[in-house]
Coordinates of C-alpha atoms and ligand atoms in Angstrom, one line a residue:
M1 CA -34.2 -14.9 12.8
T2 CA -33.6 -15.6 8.3
E3 CA -31.9 -17.5 6.4
I4 CA -29.8 -16.4 3.7
V5 CA -26.8 -17.9 1.4
I6 CA -24.0 -16.1 1.1
E7 CA -22.9 -15.7 -3.0
R8 CA -20.3 -13.8 -3.6
L9 CA -17.0 -11.4 -1.5
G10 CA -17.5 -7.5 -1.9
L11 CA -14.9 -5.7 -2.4
H12 CA -14.5 -4.8 0.7
G13 CA -13.9 -8.8 2.1
D14 CA -18.0 -8.4 3.1
G15 CA -20.1 -11.8 2.2
I16 CA -22.4 -10.2 -0.1
A17 CA -26.2 -12.4 -0.3
A18 CA -29.2 -11.7 -2.6
G19 CA -30.4 -8.0 -1.5
P20 CA -28.5 -7.1 -1.5
V21 CA -27.0 -8.3 2.2
Y22 CA -23.6 -7.8 3.8
V23 CA -22.7 -9.9 6.2
P24 CA -18.8 -9.9 7.2
L25 CA -16.6 -13.2 8.1
T26 CA -18.5 -15.3 5.9
L27 CA -17.8 -16.6 2.4
P28 CA -19.9 -17.5 -0.8
G29 CA -21.9 -21.0 -0.5
E30 CA -22.4 -20.0 3.2
R31 CA -25.6 -20.3 5.5
V32 CA -26.4 -17.9 7.1
E33 CA -29.2 -16.9 10.0
G34 CA -29.4 -14.1 11.7
D35 CA -31.9 -11.3 12.8
L36 CA -32.0 -8.6 9.3
N37 CA -31.2 -5.0 9.4
G38 CA -32.0 -3.3 6.4
E39 CA -29.1 -4.7 4.1
H40 CA -27.7 -6.1 6.8
L41 CA -28.1 -9.7 8.2
E42 CA -26.7 -9.0 12.7
N43 CA -25.6 -11.7 15.5
A44 CA -25.4 -13.8 12.7
R45 CA -24.4 -17.5 12.5
I46 CA -23.5 -19.3 10.5
V47 CA -25.4 -23.0 9.6
E48 CA -23.6 -24.5 6.8
P49 CA -19.3 -24.0 6.4
S50 CA -18.1 -23.2 3.0
A51 CA -15.0 -25.8 2.2
D52 CA -12.8 -22.3 2.2
R53 CA -13.7 -21.6 6.4
V54 CA -10.3 -22.4 7.7
K55 CA -9.8 -21.7 11.8
A56 CA -8.3 -18.1 11.9
P57 CA -4.8 -18.2 12.1
C58 CA -5.0 -15.2 14.9
P59 CA -6.8 -15.5 17.9
R60 CA -7.2 -12.3 17.8
F61 CA -9.0 -11.4 14.4
K62 CA -12.8 -11.7 15.5
R63 CA -12.0 -8.4 17.6
C64 CA -9.5 -6.7 16.5
G65 CA -10.1 -4.5 12.6
G66 CA -6.7 -4.5 10.7
C67 CA -7.1 -8.7 9.2
S68 CA -10.5 -8.6 7.0
L69 CA -10.1 -12.4 5.7
Q70 CA -8.3 -14.6 8.0
H71 CA -11.8 -16.6 8.2
A72 CA -11.1 -18.0 4.3
S73 CA -8.6 -20.2 3.3
D74 CA -5.0 -19.0 1.1
A75 CA -5.6 -20.8 -1.9
F76 CA -9.4 -19.0 -1.4
V77 CA -8.4 -15.8 -1.0
A78 CA -5.6 -16.2 -3.8
Q79 CA -8.1 -16.8 -6.4
W80 CA -10.2 -14.5 -5.2
K81 CA -8.0 -11.4 -5.6
V82 CA -7.3 -12.9 -8.9
G83 CA -11.3 -13.4 -9.5
V84 CA -11.3 -9.0 -8.9
V85 CA -8.9 -8.7 -11.3
E86 CA -10.0 -10.6 -13.8
T87 CA -13.7 -8.3 -12.9
A88 CA -12.6 -5.1 -12.8
L89 CA -10.7 -6.0 -16.9
K90 CA -14.3 -7.5 -18.1
A91 CA -16.0 -4.8 -17.4
H92 CA -13.8 -3.2 -19.8
G93 CA -14.4 -5.7 -22.5
L94 CA -10.2 -6.4 -21.8
D95 CA -8.8 -10.1 -20.6
A96 CA -4.8 -10.8 -20.6
P97 CA -3.2 -13.7 -18.9
I98 CA -2.7 -13.6 -15.0
R99 CA 0.5 -14.9 -13.9
S100 CA 0.1 -16.9 -10.2
I101 CA -0.3 -14.6 -7.8
E102 CA 2.5 -13.8 -5.5
T103 CA 1.6 -13.6 -1.0
S104 CA 4.4 -11.9 1.1
P105 CA 4.6 -14.3 4.0
P106 CA 3.3 -13.9 7.7
A107 CA 5.0 -10.6 10.2
S108 CA 6.3 -9.9 7.1
R109 CA 4.7 -6.1 7.1
R110 CA 7.2 -3.6 8.2
R111 CA 4.7 -0.7 8.9
A112 CA 2.2 -0.5 11.3
V113 CA 0.1 2.3 11.9
F114 CA -1.2 2.4 15.7
S115 CA -3.6 3.8 17.9
A116 CA -3.4 4.9 21.0
R117 CA -5.0 6.5 24.1
R118 CA -3.9 7.7 27.7
T119 CA -6.0 6.1 29.8
K120 CA -6.9 7.2 34.0
S121 CA -4.2 3.7 34.9
G122 CA -1.7 5.1 31.7
A123 CA -2.4 3.9 28.1
Q124 CA -4.6 1.8 25.4
V125 CA -2.4 0.6 23.0
G126 CA -3.5 -1.6 19.6
F127 CA -5.5 -1.7 16.4
H128 CA -9.2 -0.7 16.2
V129 CA -11.8 -3.7 16.6
R130 CA -14.0 -4.9 13.7
E131 CA -15.9 -1.1 12.3
S132 CA -15.1 1.0 16.5
D133 CA -13.3 2.9 17.4
Q134 CA -13.1 1.3 20.2
I135 CA -8.9 -0.4 20.7
V136 CA -8.4 -3.2 21.2
E137 CA -4.7 -4.4 23.8
I138 CA -3.0 -6.8 21.0
D139 CA -0.4 -8.9 23.1
G140 CA 0.2 -10.5 19.5
C141 CA -0.2 -10.0 15.8
T142 CA 0.9 -12.2 12.5
L143 CA 1.1 -9.9 10.2
L144 CA 3.2 -8.0 11.3
D145 CA 7.1 -7.8 11.5
P146 CA 8.1 -9.1 15.5
A147 CA 10.4 -5.9 15.5
L148 CA 7.1 -3.7 15.3
L149 CA 5.3 -6.2 17.5
D150 CA 7.8 -5.1 19.7
A151 CA 7.2 -1.2 19.3
R152 CA 4.1 -1.1 21.4
S153 CA 6.0 0.4 24.5
I154 CA 7.5 2.7 22.3
V155 CA 3.9 3.4 21.2
T156 CA 2.8 3.2 25.3
E157 CA 6.0 5.9 26.2
L158 CA 4.5 9.0 23.4
V159 CA 1.3 8.3 24.7
K160 CA 2.0 9.4 28.1
V161 CA 3.3 12.1 26.8
G162 CA 2.2 13.6 24.0
G163 CA -1.4 12.1 24.5
S164 CA -3.9 13.5 25.5
R165 CA -7.3 12.2 27.1
K166 CA -10.0 13.4 24.2
G167 CA -8.6 12.7 21.5
E168 CA -6.6 9.1 19.9
L169 CA -2.8 9.3 18.9
S170 CA -1.8 8.1 15.1
V171 CA 2.1 6.3 15.7
T172 CA 2.8 4.9 11.6
I173 CA 6.3 2.6 13.4
T174 CA 8.1 1.8 9.8
L175 CA 11.6 -0.9 10.2
T176 CA 14.1 0.9 8.8
L177 CA 18.2 0.3 8.2
N178 CA 18.9 2.0 11.1
K179 CA 16.3 1.6 14.1
L180 CA 12.7 3.0 13.7
D181 CA 11.5 5.7 12.1
V182 CA 8.3 6.7 14.2
S183 CA 5.9 9.4 13.3
V184 CA 3.2 10.1 15.2
T185 CA -0.7 12.3 14.7
G186 CA -3.6 13.0 16.7
G187 CA -0.8 13.9 20.2
K188 CA -0.8 17.4 21.8
T189 CA -0.3 21.0 19.9
L190 CA 3.7 20.9 19.8
D191 CA 5.0 23.5 21.9
D192 CA 8.5 24.3 23.5
K193 CA 7.6 22.4 26.5
L194 CA 6.1 18.6 24.5
R195 CA 9.2 19.6 21.6
M196 CA 12.3 19.3 25.2
E197 CA 10.4 16.5 26.4
L198 CA 10.3 14.1 22.3
G199 CA 14.3 14.9 22.7
P200 CA 15.7 12.9 25.1
L201 CA 12.6 10.6 24.7
A202 CA 13.7 9.2 21.7
E203 CA 17.0 9.7 22.8
R204 CA 16.4 7.0 25.4
L205 CA 13.9 5.3 22.9
G206 CA 16.7 4.8 20.4
L207 CA 14.7 5.6 17.3
S208 CA 16.3 7.2 14.4
R209 CA 14.0 9.8 13.7
L210 CA 10.5 11.3 15.6
A211 CA 8.6 13.4 13.7
W212 CA 5.5 14.6 14.8
E213 CA 2.4 16.0 13.1
D214 CA 4.8 17.3 10.3
E215 CA 7.4 18.4 12.4
T216 CA 10.8 16.3 13.0
V217 CA 11.4 16.6 16.3
A218 CA 14.2 14.4 16.6
L219 CA 17.2 12.9 13.6
R220 CA 19.5 10.2 15.8
H221 CA 20.3 8.0 13.0
P222 CA 19.5 7.7 8.8
P223 CA 15.8 6.4 8.5
A224 CA 17.3 4.6 5.6
Q225 CA 15.5 2.3 3.6
D226 CA 17.2 -0.1 0.9
F227 CA 16.2 0.0 -2.5
D228 CA 17.3 -3.2 -4.2
G229 CA 21.4 -2.1 -3.0
I230 CA 20.7 2.0 -3.3
T231 CA 20.6 3.6 -0.4
V232 CA 17.4 6.1 0.2
V233 CA 16.6 8.1 2.9
P234 CA 12.5 8.8 3.1
P235 CA 10.3 11.9 4.4
A236 CA 8.8 10.4 7.1
G237 CA 5.1 9.3 7.3
S238 CA 5.9 9.0 3.0
F239 CA 4.8 6.1 1.4
L240 CA 7.0 2.9 1.0
Q241 CA 5.9 -0.8 0.1
A242 CA 4.3 -2.7 2.3
T243 CA 6.0 -5.5 2.9
R244 CA 10.0 -6.1 1.5
H245 CA 9.0 -9.4 -0.5
G246 CA 6.0 -6.8 -2.8
E247 CA 8.7 -4.1 -3.1
D248 CA 10.6 -6.9 -4.6
T249 CA 8.0 -9.1 -5.8
L250 CA 6.7 -5.5 -8.2
R251 CA 10.3 -3.9 -8.9
A252 CA 10.9 -7.3 -10.5
A253 CA 7.9 -7.1 -12.4
V254 CA 8.9 -3.8 -13.7
L255 CA 12.4 -3.9 -14.5
E256 CA 11.4 -7.4 -16.7
A257 CA 8.3 -5.6 -18.1
V258 CA 10.4 -1.9 -19.5
G259 CA 13.2 -4.5 -20.3
D260 CA 16.7 -2.2 -22.1
A261 CA 15.1 0.2 -22.3
D262 CA 16.9 2.9 -23.3
H263 CA 15.1 6.8 -22.3
V264 CA 12.4 5.6 -19.1
A265 CA 10.0 7.7 -17.4
D266 CA 8.8 6.7 -13.6
F267 CA 5.2 8.3 -13.1
F268 CA 5.0 8.7 -9.2
A269 CA 7.7 7.7 -7.9
G270 CA 7.5 7.9 -4.5
C271 CA 10.9 7.7 -3.4
G272 CA 12.6 5.8 -6.0
T273 CA 11.8 2.7 -5.8
F274 CA 11.3 2.1 -9.5
S275 CA 13.5 5.2 -10.1
L276 CA 17.0 3.9 -8.4
P277 CA 17.0 0.2 -9.2
L278 CA 16.1 1.6 -13.2
A279 CA 18.4 4.7 -13.3
R280 CA 21.4 1.3 -13.9
K281 CA 20.5 0.6 -17.3
A282 CA 18.5 3.1 -18.7
E283 CA 18.6 7.4 -18.3
V284 CA 15.5 7.9 -16.0
W285 CA 12.9 11.1 -15.5
A286 CA 11.1 10.2 -12.4
L287 CA 8.8 12.4 -12.0
E288 CA 6.9 12.6 -8.3
G289 CA 4.0 15.4 -6.4
V290 CA 5.5 15.7 -3.1
P291 CA 9.3 17.3 -3.5
E292 CA 10.6 16.1 0.0
M293 CA 10.2 12.4 -2.0
I294 CA 11.8 14.2 -5.2
K295 CA 14.7 14.9 -2.6
A296 CA 15.0 12.1 -1.1
L297 CA 15.2 10.8 -4.0
D298 CA 17.4 12.9 -5.6
L299 CA 19.9 12.7 -2.9
G300 CA 19.8 8.7 -3.2
W301 CA 20.9 8.6 -6.9
R302 CA 23.5 11.0 -5.6
N303 CA 24.4 8.9 -3.3
A304 CA 25.2 5.5 -5.6
K305 CA 27.7 4.1 -7.5
G306 CA 26.8 3.6 -11.0
L307 CA 24.0 4.7 -12.1
K308 CA 23.1 7.1 -15.2
K309 CA 21.5 10.3 -15.7
M310 CA 18.5 11.1 -13.5
K311 CA 15.9 13.6 -13.5
A312 CA 13.7 14.1 -10.6
E313 CA 10.9 16.1 -11.6
V314 CA 8.2 17.2 -9.1
R315 CA 5.0 17.6 -10.9
D316 CA 0.9 16.9 -9.6
L317 CA 0.5 14.5 -12.8
F318 CA -3.5 14.6 -12.3
R319 CA -3.2 18.7 -12.8
N320 CA -0.5 18.9 -15.0
P321 CA 0.2 16.0 -16.8
V322 CA 3.3 15.4 -18.9
I323 CA 1.7 15.9 -22.7
A324 CA 3.0 13.5 -25.6
S325 CA 5.1 15.6 -27.4
D326 CA 7.4 15.8 -24.9
M327 CA 8.1 11.6 -24.5
Q328 CA 8.8 11.3 -28.0
K329 CA 12.5 10.5 -26.3
L330 CA 11.5 7.8 -24.2
D331 CA 10.8 3.5 -24.5
A332 CA 9.6 2.8 -21.7
V333 CA 6.7 4.3 -18.6
V334 CA 6.5 2.6 -15.3
L335 CA 3.3 4.1 -13.5
D336 CA 2.4 3.7 -10.3
P337 CA -0.1 5.8 -9.8
P338 CA -2.5 5.9 -5.8
R339 CA -5.9 4.3 -6.3
A340 CA -7.1 6.8 -8.3
G341 CA -5.3 6.0 -10.8
A342 CA -3.6 7.5 -13.9
Q343 CA -6.5 9.4 -15.9
A344 CA -4.2 13.0 -17.1
Q345 CA -1.3 11.5 -17.6
V346 CA -2.6 7.2 -19.1
A347 CA -5.0 10.4 -21.7
E348 CA -1.3 11.2 -23.0
I349 CA 0.3 8.5 -23.0
A350 CA -2.0 7.2 -25.1
Q351 CA -1.7 9.5 -28.2
T352 CA 2.6 8.3 -28.2
K353 CA 3.8 5.8 -29.6
I354 CA 5.6 4.6 -26.6
P355 CA 6.5 1.4 -26.9
V356 CA 6.4 -0.5 -23.3
I357 CA 4.5 0.6 -20.3
A358 CA 5.0 -1.2 -16.8
Y359 CA 2.0 -0.2 -14.6
V360 CA 1.8 -0.8 -11.0
S361 CA -1.8 -0.7 -9.4
C362 CA -3.6 -0.2 -5.9
N363 CA -6.6 -0.6 -7.5
P364 CA -7.8 -2.4 -10.1
V365 CA -10.7 -0.5 -10.9
T366 CA -8.7 2.6 -12.1
F367 CA -6.2 0.3 -13.4
A368 CA -9.1 -1.4 -15.4
R369 CA -10.0 2.1 -16.5
D370 CA -6.7 3.2 -17.3
A371 CA -6.0 -0.3 -19.1
A372 CA -8.7 0.2 -21.3
V373 CA -7.3 3.6 -22.7
L374 CA -4.4 2.7 -23.2
V375 CA -6.0 -0.3 -25.2
K376 CA -8.4 1.2 -27.6
A377 CA -5.1 3.3 -28.3
G378 CA -3.5 0.4 -30.1
Y379 CA -2.1 -1.2 -27.0
R380 CA -1.4 -4.6 -26.0
L381 CA -2.0 -6.1 -22.2
N382 CA 0.5 -8.2 -22.0
W383 CA 1.1 -9.8 -18.5
V384 CA -0.8 -9.0 -15.4
Q385 CA 0.4 -10.2 -11.9
V386 CA -1.4 -10.6 -9.0
V387 CA 1.2 -9.3 -5.8
D388 CA -1.0 -10.0 -2.5
Q389 CA 1.2 -7.8 -0.1
F390 CA -2.4 -7.2 2.3
R391 CA -1.9 -11.4 3.6
W392 CA -5.3 -11.4 5.0
S393 CA -7.1 -8.0 3.7
S394 CA -9.3 -7.7 0.8
H395 CA -6.4 -5.3 -0.9
V396 CA -5.7 -5.6 -3.8
E397 CA -2.0 -4.9 -5.9
L398 CA -0.6 -6.0 -9.4
A399 CA 2.3 -4.9 -11.8
A400 CA 1.1 -5.2 -15.5
R401 CA 3.2 -4.8 -19.0
F402 CA 1.6 -3.0 -22.1
D403 CA 3.2 -2.9 -25.9
R404 CA 2.6 -1.4 -29.0
P405 CA 2.7 -3.8 -31.9
E406 CA 3.8 -3.3 -34.7
K407 CA 1.8 -2.7 -37.5
G408 CA 1.4 -4.4 -40.8
Ligands
LIG1 C1 1.9 4.3 -5.3 S1 2.2 5.2 -4.4 C2 4.1 5.0 -5.9 C3 5.5 5.2 -5.6 C4 6.6 4.5 -5.4 N1 6.5 3.5 -7.1 C5 7.3 3.5 -5.4 O1 6.7 2.2 -5.6 O2 7.7 3.8 -3.1 C6 2.8 6.6 -5.4 C7 3.1 7.8 -5.0 O3 1.6 8.5 -6.1 C8 2.5 10.3 -5.2 N2 1.3 10.9 -5.5 C9 0.0 10.7 -5.7 N3 -0.8 12.3 -6.0 C10 0.4 12.5 -7.0 C11 0.0 13.4 -7.9 N4 -1.4 14.0 -8.0 N5 1.2 14.4 -8.8 C12 2.2 13.0 -8.3 N6 2.8 12.5 -7.9 C13 1.5 11.9 -7.0 C14 2.1 10.4 -4.0 O4 3.1 10.9 -3.4 C15 2.7 8.5 -3.8 O5 4.6 9.3 -4.0

């Protein structure tokens, strides 16, 4: 039996002691004993708990892998997430005013990915057990919007029809303005027989859309989303901010950062979460790598009233960033890249004189790397707003504003 003291949390939310030794579900300052196996302490028992330790709000927390930080108080998690951003910035010699964190409320996730398997007696539906490929069946969830929890019966029906005994079905369910949007991967190959079964099933289950792998097999009602009063129908399985609260908070930060700019480019625009509301005041150039998302954005713009000009372009911004000389007309840019960040596009922006940049990030490490390039080029990091739409997870998101101070 070895006894250790946890020093810090790692980026995945595990407690880390000197060594390093990793112990999940522990907190800094806790004295823990267990069996040391390489870099892991197994059969861990808390000898002295942290004052930040709380009873997990969800009774399934220990087993279900959906959340990783329910054993910590809200105040601790908030401080830790802000600290992750501060540490990432500090690693590049950067510092900025950090606004108080915005955390999405419980039961507000609007998309869930259920795992499901066919069994002899029917189906097993739930989430993965922590660090395992087993499925834990859940009878409740503190994260999901209740309408998503109710959708487990839909997953059961789908796996009975289209699940194979060997594989696992992954079923993504999204709340829309019109019923549920469902995308399935990992099931039986879609042949004519399965197609014939899935169409009527989607009707009976009252789905807005059912997609099987990449094919839409049923579209009964438009699976529309509302982006600040503008309606868009995103393609199946495409990116959507995790909660309405998170989307609203990030959008408010972006609109505030951009201010009165007249010509704005929105890099990594998705289906227009930011581009479309921005177009109420500015001419927008929206750029995104997935053609179907740009199509949805463009249609949303065409159907909306009172928006300014929109140029919606499909472009791979890693391989083919917009070069500095093509950005001369812009007076603000928005960036919201995937976890890898926006290295190539930021290198070009750094060579411009664009007065304002709004940067939304789901990875503080790549954000800080890109921020350092901008600061070296003369930009100033005005503020960072940490946003926690992945409550009880180690995931950290943020919005930030940069400007280019006038010289002299
Ligand atoms: C974090 S999402 C943001 C989307 C949008 N701003 C929103 O809030 O809904 C990142 C987007 O970048 C797109 N993307 C990923 N890699 C890309 C690339 N190399 N070039 C252009 N877009 C890319 C994804 O398809 C996704 O829509």
